[in-house]
XYZ file of C-alpha atoms in Angstrom:
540
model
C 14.432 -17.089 23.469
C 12.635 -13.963 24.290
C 9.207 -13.726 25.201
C 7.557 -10.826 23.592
C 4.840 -8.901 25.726
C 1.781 -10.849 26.542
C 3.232 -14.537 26.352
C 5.050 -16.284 29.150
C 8.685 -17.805 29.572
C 6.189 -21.250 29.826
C 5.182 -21.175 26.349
C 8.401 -20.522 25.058
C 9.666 -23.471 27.016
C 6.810 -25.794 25.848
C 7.561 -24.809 22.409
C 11.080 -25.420 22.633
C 10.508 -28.916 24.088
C 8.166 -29.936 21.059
C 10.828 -28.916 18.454
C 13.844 -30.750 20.706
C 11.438 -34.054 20.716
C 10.846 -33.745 17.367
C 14.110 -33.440 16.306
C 15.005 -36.902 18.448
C 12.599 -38.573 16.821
C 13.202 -37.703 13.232
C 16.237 -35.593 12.764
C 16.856 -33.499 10.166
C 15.317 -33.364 7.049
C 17.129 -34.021 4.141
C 16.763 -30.550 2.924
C 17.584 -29.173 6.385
C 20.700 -31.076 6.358
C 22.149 -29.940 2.856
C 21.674 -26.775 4.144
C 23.467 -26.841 7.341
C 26.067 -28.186 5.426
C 26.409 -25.662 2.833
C 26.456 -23.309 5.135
C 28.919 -24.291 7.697
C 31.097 -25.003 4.221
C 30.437 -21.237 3.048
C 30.862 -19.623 6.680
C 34.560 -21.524 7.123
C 35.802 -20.655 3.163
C 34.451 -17.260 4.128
C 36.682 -17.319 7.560
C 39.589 -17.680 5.680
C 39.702 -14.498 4.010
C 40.654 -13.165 7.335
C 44.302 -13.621 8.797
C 43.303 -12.699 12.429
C 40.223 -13.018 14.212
C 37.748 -15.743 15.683
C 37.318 -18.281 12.213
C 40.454 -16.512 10.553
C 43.246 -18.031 9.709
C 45.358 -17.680 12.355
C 42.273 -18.996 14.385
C 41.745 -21.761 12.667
C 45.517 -22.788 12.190
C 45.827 -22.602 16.441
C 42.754 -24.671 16.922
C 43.234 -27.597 14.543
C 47.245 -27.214 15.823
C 46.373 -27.084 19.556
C 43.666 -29.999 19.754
C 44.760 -32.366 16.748
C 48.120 -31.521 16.853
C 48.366 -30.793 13.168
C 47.104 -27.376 11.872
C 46.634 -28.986 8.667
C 43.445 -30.071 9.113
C 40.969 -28.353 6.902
C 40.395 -30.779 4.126
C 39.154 -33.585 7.187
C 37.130 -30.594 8.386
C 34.991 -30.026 6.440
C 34.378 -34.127 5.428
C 33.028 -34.086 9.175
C 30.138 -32.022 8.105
C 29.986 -33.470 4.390
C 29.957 -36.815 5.464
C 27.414 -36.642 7.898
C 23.911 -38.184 7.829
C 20.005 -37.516 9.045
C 20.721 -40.787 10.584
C 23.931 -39.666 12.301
C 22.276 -36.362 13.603
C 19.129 -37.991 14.795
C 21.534 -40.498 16.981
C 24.055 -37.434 18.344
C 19.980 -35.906 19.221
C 18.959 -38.692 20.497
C 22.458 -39.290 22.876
C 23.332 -35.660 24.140
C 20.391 -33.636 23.608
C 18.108 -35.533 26.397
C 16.119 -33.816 29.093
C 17.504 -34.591 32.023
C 21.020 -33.580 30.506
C 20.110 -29.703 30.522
C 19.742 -26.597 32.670
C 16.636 -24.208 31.876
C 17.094 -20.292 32.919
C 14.552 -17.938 33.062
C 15.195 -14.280 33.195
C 12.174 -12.383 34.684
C 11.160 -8.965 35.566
C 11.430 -8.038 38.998
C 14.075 -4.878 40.963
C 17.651 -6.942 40.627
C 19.963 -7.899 43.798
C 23.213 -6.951 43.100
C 24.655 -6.766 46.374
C 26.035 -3.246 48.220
C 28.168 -1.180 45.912
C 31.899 -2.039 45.464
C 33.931 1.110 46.826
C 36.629 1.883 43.986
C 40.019 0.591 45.423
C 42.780 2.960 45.777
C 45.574 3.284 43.399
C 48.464 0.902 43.719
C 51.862 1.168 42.725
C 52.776 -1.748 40.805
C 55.750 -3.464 41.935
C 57.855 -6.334 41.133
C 55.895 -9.799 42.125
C 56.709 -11.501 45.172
C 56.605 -14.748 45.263
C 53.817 -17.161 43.441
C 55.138 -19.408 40.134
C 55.238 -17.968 36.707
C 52.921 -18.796 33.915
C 55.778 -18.577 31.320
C 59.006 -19.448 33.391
C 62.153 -17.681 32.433
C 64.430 -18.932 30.078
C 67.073 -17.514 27.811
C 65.461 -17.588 24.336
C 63.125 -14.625 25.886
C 65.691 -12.186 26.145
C 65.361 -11.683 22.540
C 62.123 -10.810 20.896
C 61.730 -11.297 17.201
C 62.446 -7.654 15.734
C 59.505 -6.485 13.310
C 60.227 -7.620 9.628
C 60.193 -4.602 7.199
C 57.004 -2.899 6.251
C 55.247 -4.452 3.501
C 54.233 -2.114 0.660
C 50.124 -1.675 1.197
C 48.484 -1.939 -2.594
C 44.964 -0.296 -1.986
C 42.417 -1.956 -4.348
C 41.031 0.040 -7.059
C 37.384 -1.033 -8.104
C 36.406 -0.615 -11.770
C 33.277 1.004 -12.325
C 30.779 0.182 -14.666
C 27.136 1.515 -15.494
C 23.897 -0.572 -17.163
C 21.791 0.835 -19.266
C 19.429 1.754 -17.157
C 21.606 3.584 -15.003
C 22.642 1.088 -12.273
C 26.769 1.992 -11.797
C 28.523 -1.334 -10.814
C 31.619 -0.878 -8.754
C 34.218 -3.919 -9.171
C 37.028 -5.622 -7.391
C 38.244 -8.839 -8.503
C 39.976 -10.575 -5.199
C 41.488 -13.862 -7.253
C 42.084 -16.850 -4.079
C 39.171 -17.981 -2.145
C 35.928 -19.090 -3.853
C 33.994 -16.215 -2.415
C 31.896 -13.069 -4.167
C 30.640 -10.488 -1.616
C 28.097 -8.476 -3.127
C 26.135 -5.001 -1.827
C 23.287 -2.999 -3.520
C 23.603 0.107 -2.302
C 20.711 2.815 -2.287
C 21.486 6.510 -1.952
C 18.528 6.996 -0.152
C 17.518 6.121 3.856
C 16.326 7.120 7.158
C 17.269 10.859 6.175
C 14.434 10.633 3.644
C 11.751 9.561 6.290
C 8.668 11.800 6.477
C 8.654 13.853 9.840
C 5.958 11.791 11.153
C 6.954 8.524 10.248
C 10.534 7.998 11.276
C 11.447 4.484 10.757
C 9.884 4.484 7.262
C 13.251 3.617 5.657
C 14.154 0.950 8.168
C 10.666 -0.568 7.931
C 10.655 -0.694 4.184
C 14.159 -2.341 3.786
C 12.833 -4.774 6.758
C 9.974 -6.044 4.491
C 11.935 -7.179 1.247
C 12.560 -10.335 2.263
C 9.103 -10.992 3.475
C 7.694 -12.358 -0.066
C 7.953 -11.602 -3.743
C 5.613 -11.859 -6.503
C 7.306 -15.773 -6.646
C 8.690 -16.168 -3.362
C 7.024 -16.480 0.117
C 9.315 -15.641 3.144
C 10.065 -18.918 4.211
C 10.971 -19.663 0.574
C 13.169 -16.897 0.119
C 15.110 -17.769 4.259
C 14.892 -21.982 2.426
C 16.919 -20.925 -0.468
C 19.516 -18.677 0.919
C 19.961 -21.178 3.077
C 20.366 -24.045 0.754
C 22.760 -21.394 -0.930
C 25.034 -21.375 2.549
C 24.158 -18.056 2.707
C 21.919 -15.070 4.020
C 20.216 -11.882 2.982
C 20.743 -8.769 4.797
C 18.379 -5.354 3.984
C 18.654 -2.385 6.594
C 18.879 1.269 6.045
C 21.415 4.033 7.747
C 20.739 7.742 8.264
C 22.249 8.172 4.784
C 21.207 5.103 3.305
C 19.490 1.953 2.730
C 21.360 -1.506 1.369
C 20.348 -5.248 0.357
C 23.188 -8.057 -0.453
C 24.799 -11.322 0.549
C 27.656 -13.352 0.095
C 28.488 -16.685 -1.066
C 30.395 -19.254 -2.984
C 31.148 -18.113 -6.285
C 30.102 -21.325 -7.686
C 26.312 -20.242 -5.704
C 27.100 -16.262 -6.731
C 24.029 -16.554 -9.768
C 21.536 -17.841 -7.073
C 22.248 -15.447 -4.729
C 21.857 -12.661 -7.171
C 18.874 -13.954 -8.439
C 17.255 -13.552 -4.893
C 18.767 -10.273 -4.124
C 16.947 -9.134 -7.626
C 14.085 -10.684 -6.563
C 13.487 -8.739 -3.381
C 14.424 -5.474 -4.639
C 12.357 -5.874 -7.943
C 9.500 -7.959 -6.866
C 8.625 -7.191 -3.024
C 4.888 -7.275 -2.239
C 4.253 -6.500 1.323
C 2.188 -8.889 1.904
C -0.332 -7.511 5.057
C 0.219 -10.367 7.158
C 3.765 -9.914 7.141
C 3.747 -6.543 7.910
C 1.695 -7.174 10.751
C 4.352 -10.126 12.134
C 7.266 -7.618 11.178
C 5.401 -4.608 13.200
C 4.765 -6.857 16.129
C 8.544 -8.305 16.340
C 9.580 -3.993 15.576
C 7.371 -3.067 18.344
C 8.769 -5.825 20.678
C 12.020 -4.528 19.990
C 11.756 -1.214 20.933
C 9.879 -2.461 24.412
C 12.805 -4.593 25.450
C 15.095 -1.495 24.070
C 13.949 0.601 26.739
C 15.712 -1.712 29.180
C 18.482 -1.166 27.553
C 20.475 2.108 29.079
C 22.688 2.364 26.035
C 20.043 2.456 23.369
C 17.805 4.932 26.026
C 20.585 7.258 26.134
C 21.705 7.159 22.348
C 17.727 7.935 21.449
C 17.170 10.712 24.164
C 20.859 12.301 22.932
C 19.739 12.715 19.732
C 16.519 13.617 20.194
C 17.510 16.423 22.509
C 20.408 17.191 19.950
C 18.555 17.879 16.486
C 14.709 17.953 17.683
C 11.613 16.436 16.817
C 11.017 17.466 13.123
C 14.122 16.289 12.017
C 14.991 13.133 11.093
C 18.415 12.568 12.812
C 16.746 13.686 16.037
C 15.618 9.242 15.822
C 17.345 6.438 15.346
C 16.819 4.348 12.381
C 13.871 2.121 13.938
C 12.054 5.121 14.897
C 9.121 5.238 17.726
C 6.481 3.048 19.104
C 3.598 5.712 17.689
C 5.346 5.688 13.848
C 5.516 2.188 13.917
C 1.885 1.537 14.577
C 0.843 4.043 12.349
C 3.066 3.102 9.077
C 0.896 1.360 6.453
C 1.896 -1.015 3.545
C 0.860 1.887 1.246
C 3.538 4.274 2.801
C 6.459 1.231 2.711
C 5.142 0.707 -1.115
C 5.243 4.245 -1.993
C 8.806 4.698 -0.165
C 10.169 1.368 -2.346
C 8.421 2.919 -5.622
C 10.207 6.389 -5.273
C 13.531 5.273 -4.123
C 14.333 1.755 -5.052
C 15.531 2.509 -8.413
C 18.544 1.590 -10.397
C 19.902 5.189 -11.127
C 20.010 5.620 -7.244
C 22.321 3.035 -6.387
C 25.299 1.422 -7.040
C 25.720 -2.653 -7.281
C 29.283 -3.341 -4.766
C 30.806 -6.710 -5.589
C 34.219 -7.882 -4.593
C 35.581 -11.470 -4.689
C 36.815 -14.249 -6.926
C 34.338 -13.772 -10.212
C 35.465 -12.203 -13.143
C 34.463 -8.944 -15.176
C 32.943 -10.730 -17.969
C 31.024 -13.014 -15.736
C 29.547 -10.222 -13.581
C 28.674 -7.805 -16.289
C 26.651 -10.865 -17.557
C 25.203 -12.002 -14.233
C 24.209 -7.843 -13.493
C 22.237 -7.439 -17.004
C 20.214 -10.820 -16.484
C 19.429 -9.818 -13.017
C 18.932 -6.467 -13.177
C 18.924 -5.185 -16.910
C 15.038 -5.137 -16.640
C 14.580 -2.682 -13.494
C 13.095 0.604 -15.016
C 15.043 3.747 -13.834
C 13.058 6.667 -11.801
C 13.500 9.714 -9.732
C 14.232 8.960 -6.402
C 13.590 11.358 -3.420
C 15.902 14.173 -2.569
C 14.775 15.136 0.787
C 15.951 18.792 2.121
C 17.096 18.432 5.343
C 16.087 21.427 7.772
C 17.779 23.034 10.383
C 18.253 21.162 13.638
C 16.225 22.284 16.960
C 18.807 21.420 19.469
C 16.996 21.930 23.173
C 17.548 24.910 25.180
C 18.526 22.787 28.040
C 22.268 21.617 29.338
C 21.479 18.575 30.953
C 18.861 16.050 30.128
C 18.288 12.990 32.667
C 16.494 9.735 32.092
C 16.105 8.797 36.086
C 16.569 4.666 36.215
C 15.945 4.445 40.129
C 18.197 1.685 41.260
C 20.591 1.684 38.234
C 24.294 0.583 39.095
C 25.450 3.187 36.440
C 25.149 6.155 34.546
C 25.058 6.294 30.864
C 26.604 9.850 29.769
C 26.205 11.101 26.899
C 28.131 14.613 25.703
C 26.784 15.967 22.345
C 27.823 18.598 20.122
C 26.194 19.295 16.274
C 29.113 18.617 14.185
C 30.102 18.197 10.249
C 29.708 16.316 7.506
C 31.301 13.999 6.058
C 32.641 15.576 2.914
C 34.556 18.242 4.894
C 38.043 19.106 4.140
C 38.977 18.517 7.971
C 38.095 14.745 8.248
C 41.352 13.522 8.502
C 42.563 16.171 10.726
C 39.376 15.395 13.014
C 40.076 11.812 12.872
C 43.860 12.286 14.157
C 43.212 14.706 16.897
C 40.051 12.625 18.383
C 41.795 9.354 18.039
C 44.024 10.925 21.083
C 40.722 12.609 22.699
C 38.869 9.555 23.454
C 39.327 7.055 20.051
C 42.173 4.803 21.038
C 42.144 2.507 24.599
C 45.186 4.852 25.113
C 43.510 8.136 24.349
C 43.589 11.203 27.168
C 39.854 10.274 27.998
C 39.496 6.584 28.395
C 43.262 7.309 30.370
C 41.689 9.620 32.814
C 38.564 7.862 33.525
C 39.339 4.060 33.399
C 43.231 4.235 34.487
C 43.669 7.474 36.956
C 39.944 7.616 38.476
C 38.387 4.257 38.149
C 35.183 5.807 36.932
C 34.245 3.407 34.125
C 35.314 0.166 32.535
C 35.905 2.661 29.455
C 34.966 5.733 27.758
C 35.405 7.500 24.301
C 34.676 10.081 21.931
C 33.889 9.946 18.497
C 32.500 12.105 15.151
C 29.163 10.580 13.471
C 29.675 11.986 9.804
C 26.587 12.384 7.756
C 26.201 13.247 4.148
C 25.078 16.412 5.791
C 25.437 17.381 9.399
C 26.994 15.052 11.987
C 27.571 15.522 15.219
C 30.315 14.893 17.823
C 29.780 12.471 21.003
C 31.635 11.523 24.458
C 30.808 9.713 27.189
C 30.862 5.904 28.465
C 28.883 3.951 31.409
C 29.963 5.370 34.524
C 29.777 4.575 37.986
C 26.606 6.094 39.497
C 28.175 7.727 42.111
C 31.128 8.858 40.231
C 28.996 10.556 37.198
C 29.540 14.430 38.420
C 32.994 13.964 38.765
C 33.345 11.632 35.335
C 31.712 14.462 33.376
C 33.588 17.202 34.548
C 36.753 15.446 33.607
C 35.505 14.592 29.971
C 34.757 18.581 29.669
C 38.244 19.268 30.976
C 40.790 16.516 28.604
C 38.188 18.667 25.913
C 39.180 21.915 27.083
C 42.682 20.158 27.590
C 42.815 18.970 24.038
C 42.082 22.732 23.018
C 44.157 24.550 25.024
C 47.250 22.336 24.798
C 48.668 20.911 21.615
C 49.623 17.103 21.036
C 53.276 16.080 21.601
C 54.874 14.741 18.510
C 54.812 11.445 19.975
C 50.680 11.709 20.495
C 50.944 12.991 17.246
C 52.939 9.647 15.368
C 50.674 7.687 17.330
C 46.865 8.777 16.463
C 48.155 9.260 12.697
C 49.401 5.187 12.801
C 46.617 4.770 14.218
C 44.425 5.879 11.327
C 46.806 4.851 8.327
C 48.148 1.819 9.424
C 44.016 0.562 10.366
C 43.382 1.087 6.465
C 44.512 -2.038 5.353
C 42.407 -3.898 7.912
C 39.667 -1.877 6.784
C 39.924 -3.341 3.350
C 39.333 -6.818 4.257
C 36.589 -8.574 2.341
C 33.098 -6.998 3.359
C 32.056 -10.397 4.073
C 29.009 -10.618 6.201
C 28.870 -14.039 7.680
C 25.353 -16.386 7.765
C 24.165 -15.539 11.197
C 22.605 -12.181 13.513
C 25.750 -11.201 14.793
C 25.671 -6.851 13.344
C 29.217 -6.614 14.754
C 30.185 -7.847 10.873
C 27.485 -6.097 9.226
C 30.129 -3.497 7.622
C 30.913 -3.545 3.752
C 33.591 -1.982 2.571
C 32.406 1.036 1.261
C 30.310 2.141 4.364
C 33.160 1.283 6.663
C 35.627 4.026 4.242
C 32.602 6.240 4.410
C 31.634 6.802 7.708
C 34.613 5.207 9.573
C 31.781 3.329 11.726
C 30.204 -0.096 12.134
C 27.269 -1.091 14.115
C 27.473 -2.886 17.408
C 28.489 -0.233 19.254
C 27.991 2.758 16.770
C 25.309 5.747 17.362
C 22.206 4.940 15.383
């Protein structure tokens, strides 16, 4: 746990300790255990529908292989969970979770101790090893590798697309196999729309639907997504905002019936906005510890100014979020939560019949409006060349390289993605090559374009060694000026365009977003073929 400002790692521990000797004494509730179970039944099934990757099925298939010594396992799996009790839990509680059986860490402020800097060791030449045993030993079956079978033939999916009558389009993929139905409701409207003096109005907004309906509380609403094995998820991009889940198809009708709910029916009820502004403003405190975020926020500020709304991230500032009011999150929900400006994304094992059924209960009675076309100004960019956020003490240097760039919809996308999937894209690209592998500058570095539906811009850089950051930067201008002035090889060439086409098919995996905070996921389909991004990791 984090302590926000004003309360003490104490507390936090105190509180802790009442819920951990609670939970020895009593357990679970009944209702707390069906939904555990559901969802640890929903996140596995879910797992599945990916062949690689931790819970996929090659994953799972090792594990149950590797410990149990059969890989067929996943029937006796999930009885585990099924068959377990309150009284079971309260016992395992009761056994392991005791507390002399437990180590408590506290992370405080203070100036870190991290010891004299490590000189960067000179460059070896690699030779054969000398002496020492082998992990794998030799033997003659390894002079062969299995040769690559033949290329399978990639079938893109093609969505059918639908409209209701009151303009909501409905875009369609049936994926037959695994009881699962991802589902998206996709607004054309987000942070790109915020008022110059309240950036973060979109974010905030798609925050608070899940804080109580006209029926449901917000504990009520977390309850029975939960008992669904399933979450909620509501954020807005630059170029967007979005609200969806995924679950079982046998629990797809609930889960609808709650994403309606919050997208109809949200009230912002004051005292949630005031928790939600306390945790936002919390956030952005601890973010200033955070070198990435500080650089990605000073970039683009410096990069499109202060009365635009890309020159912010999607949170915006400490001043917007104390000044927003429920009246300006109402009044930002009125205008642009409507069904002719968005687009209802499902994929997964339900039929046409059954979701053009499901969508007109749901959603057949949300009156259509006219959203908000904001008109995007010109961007200030600042007359300076180098901008510096001095961390005394820091054992790095965050560098960022910026340059306005294009939109998304222009005709040289793919020819942008090719040639900066060499730049600085791929772990083999001419930056990350020259920095990581020649110099020893940085445990990595990259480029990449951030498309917009209007202007993006271009971005290099990485986490440098503080005493290596003059020299680091003056190599990323130089494999740009390299990338310029001298053309790819073909074999550069074969490899950034594999690169790109043979990633598509991975990129059409089910959007599935799993029960959980992890944001490394939180990619659907049709924002990853968008914008070619995801966050945890991307620019804001």
């Amino acid at each position: 746990m984090t302590a926000r400002p004003g309360h003490t790692s104490e507390e936090i521990e105190k509180a802790i300790d009442e819920e951990l000797a609670a939970f020895r004494k009593d357990g679970p509730t009944p209702a707390e255990l069906e939904r555990a179970q559901n969802g640890v039944e929903t996140r596995t099934i879910q797992g599945l529908q990916r062949l690689g990757g931790f819970g996929g099925i090659a994953d799972r298939l090792n594990e149950y292989n590797h410990y149990l010594g059969t890989p067929d396992y996943l029937q006796q799996d999930l009885a585990r969970y099924r068959n377990a009790t309150v009284a079971s839990i309260r016992a395992f509680a009761q056994e392991q979770l005791k507390p002399s059986a437990r180590v408590v860490v506290y992370g405080i402020p203070g100036k870190p101790d991290l010891g004299p800097d490590v000189p960067t060791p000179k460059t070896q030449v690699k030779g054969k090893n000398k002496g020492g045993e082998a992990v794998n030993a030799e033997a003659p079956w390894r002079a062969n590798p299995p040769q690559a079978g033949p290329t399978p033939q990639l079938n893109l999916p093609v969505p059918e697309i639908f409209k209701l009558d009151n303009g909501l389009t409905v875009v369609y993929n049936h994926r037959p196999g695994l009881p699962v139905v991802a589902v998206d409701l996709v607004f054309n409207t987000g942070s790109g729309a915020n008022p110059v003096d309240k950036p973060g109005l979109a974010s905030f907004t798609a925050n608070m639907l899940q804080q109580g309906t006209a029926k449901r509380n917000a504990t009520q609403i977390a309850d029975e997504a939960a008992l669904l094995g399933t979450t909620l998820f509501s954020s807005a991009n630059m170029d967007g905002s979005s609200v969806g889940t995924s679950a079982l198809s046998k629990n797809v009708s609930g889960a609808l019936d709650l994403v309606a709910d919050i997208v109809l029916h949200p009230t912002f009820p004051p005292d949630e906005v005031e928790r939600r502004r306390a945790a936002r403003l919390a956030a952005i405190a601890n973010d200033r510890g955070e070198p990435n975020v500080v650089v990605s926020r000073t970039g683009v500020a410096a990069l499109f100014g202060p009365r635009h709304p890309f020159g912010y991230d999607n949170t915006g500032t400490e001043e917007s979020n104390k000044a927003m009011s429920r009246e300006d999150m109402m009044n930002f929900w009125r205008t642009n939560y409507v069904p002719n400006n968005a687009a209802l994304v499902v994929a997964g094992n339900i039929s046409k019949d059954d979701l053009k059924a499901l969508a007109n209960e749901k959603f057949g009675s949300w009156s259509a409006g006219e959203a908000a076309r904001p008109q995007i100004g010109s961007p200030e960019t600042t007359k300076a060349r180098i901008v510096i956020v001095d961390r005394p003490g820091a054992q790095q240097t965050m560098v960022r390289l910026l340059q306005l760039g294009v939109g998304r919809a222009t005709p040289d996308y793919a020819a942008l993605e090719v040639m900066n999937s060499e730049l600085g894209g791929l772990f083999s690209s001419r930056i990350n090559l020259n920095l990581r592998e020649e110099h020893g500058y940085t445990y990595g570095a990259s480029s990449q374009f951030v498309y917009r539906r209007s202007q993006g811009y271009f971005a290099a850089g990485g986490g440098i060694r503080t005493d290596a950051t003059a020299p680091a930067v003056t190599e990323i201008f130089k494999e740009i000026r390299r990338m310029v002035d001298t053309p790819m090889t073909a074999a550069e060439l074969a490899l950034a365009k594999d690169s790109q086409s043979r990633s598509l098919p991975g990129m059409l995996k089910p959007a599935v977003r799993p029960p959980g905070p992890s944001r490394k996921y939180f990619c659907t389909i049709l924002r990853r073929i968008i914008t070619r991004s995801c966050p945890g990791g991307s620019p804001p």
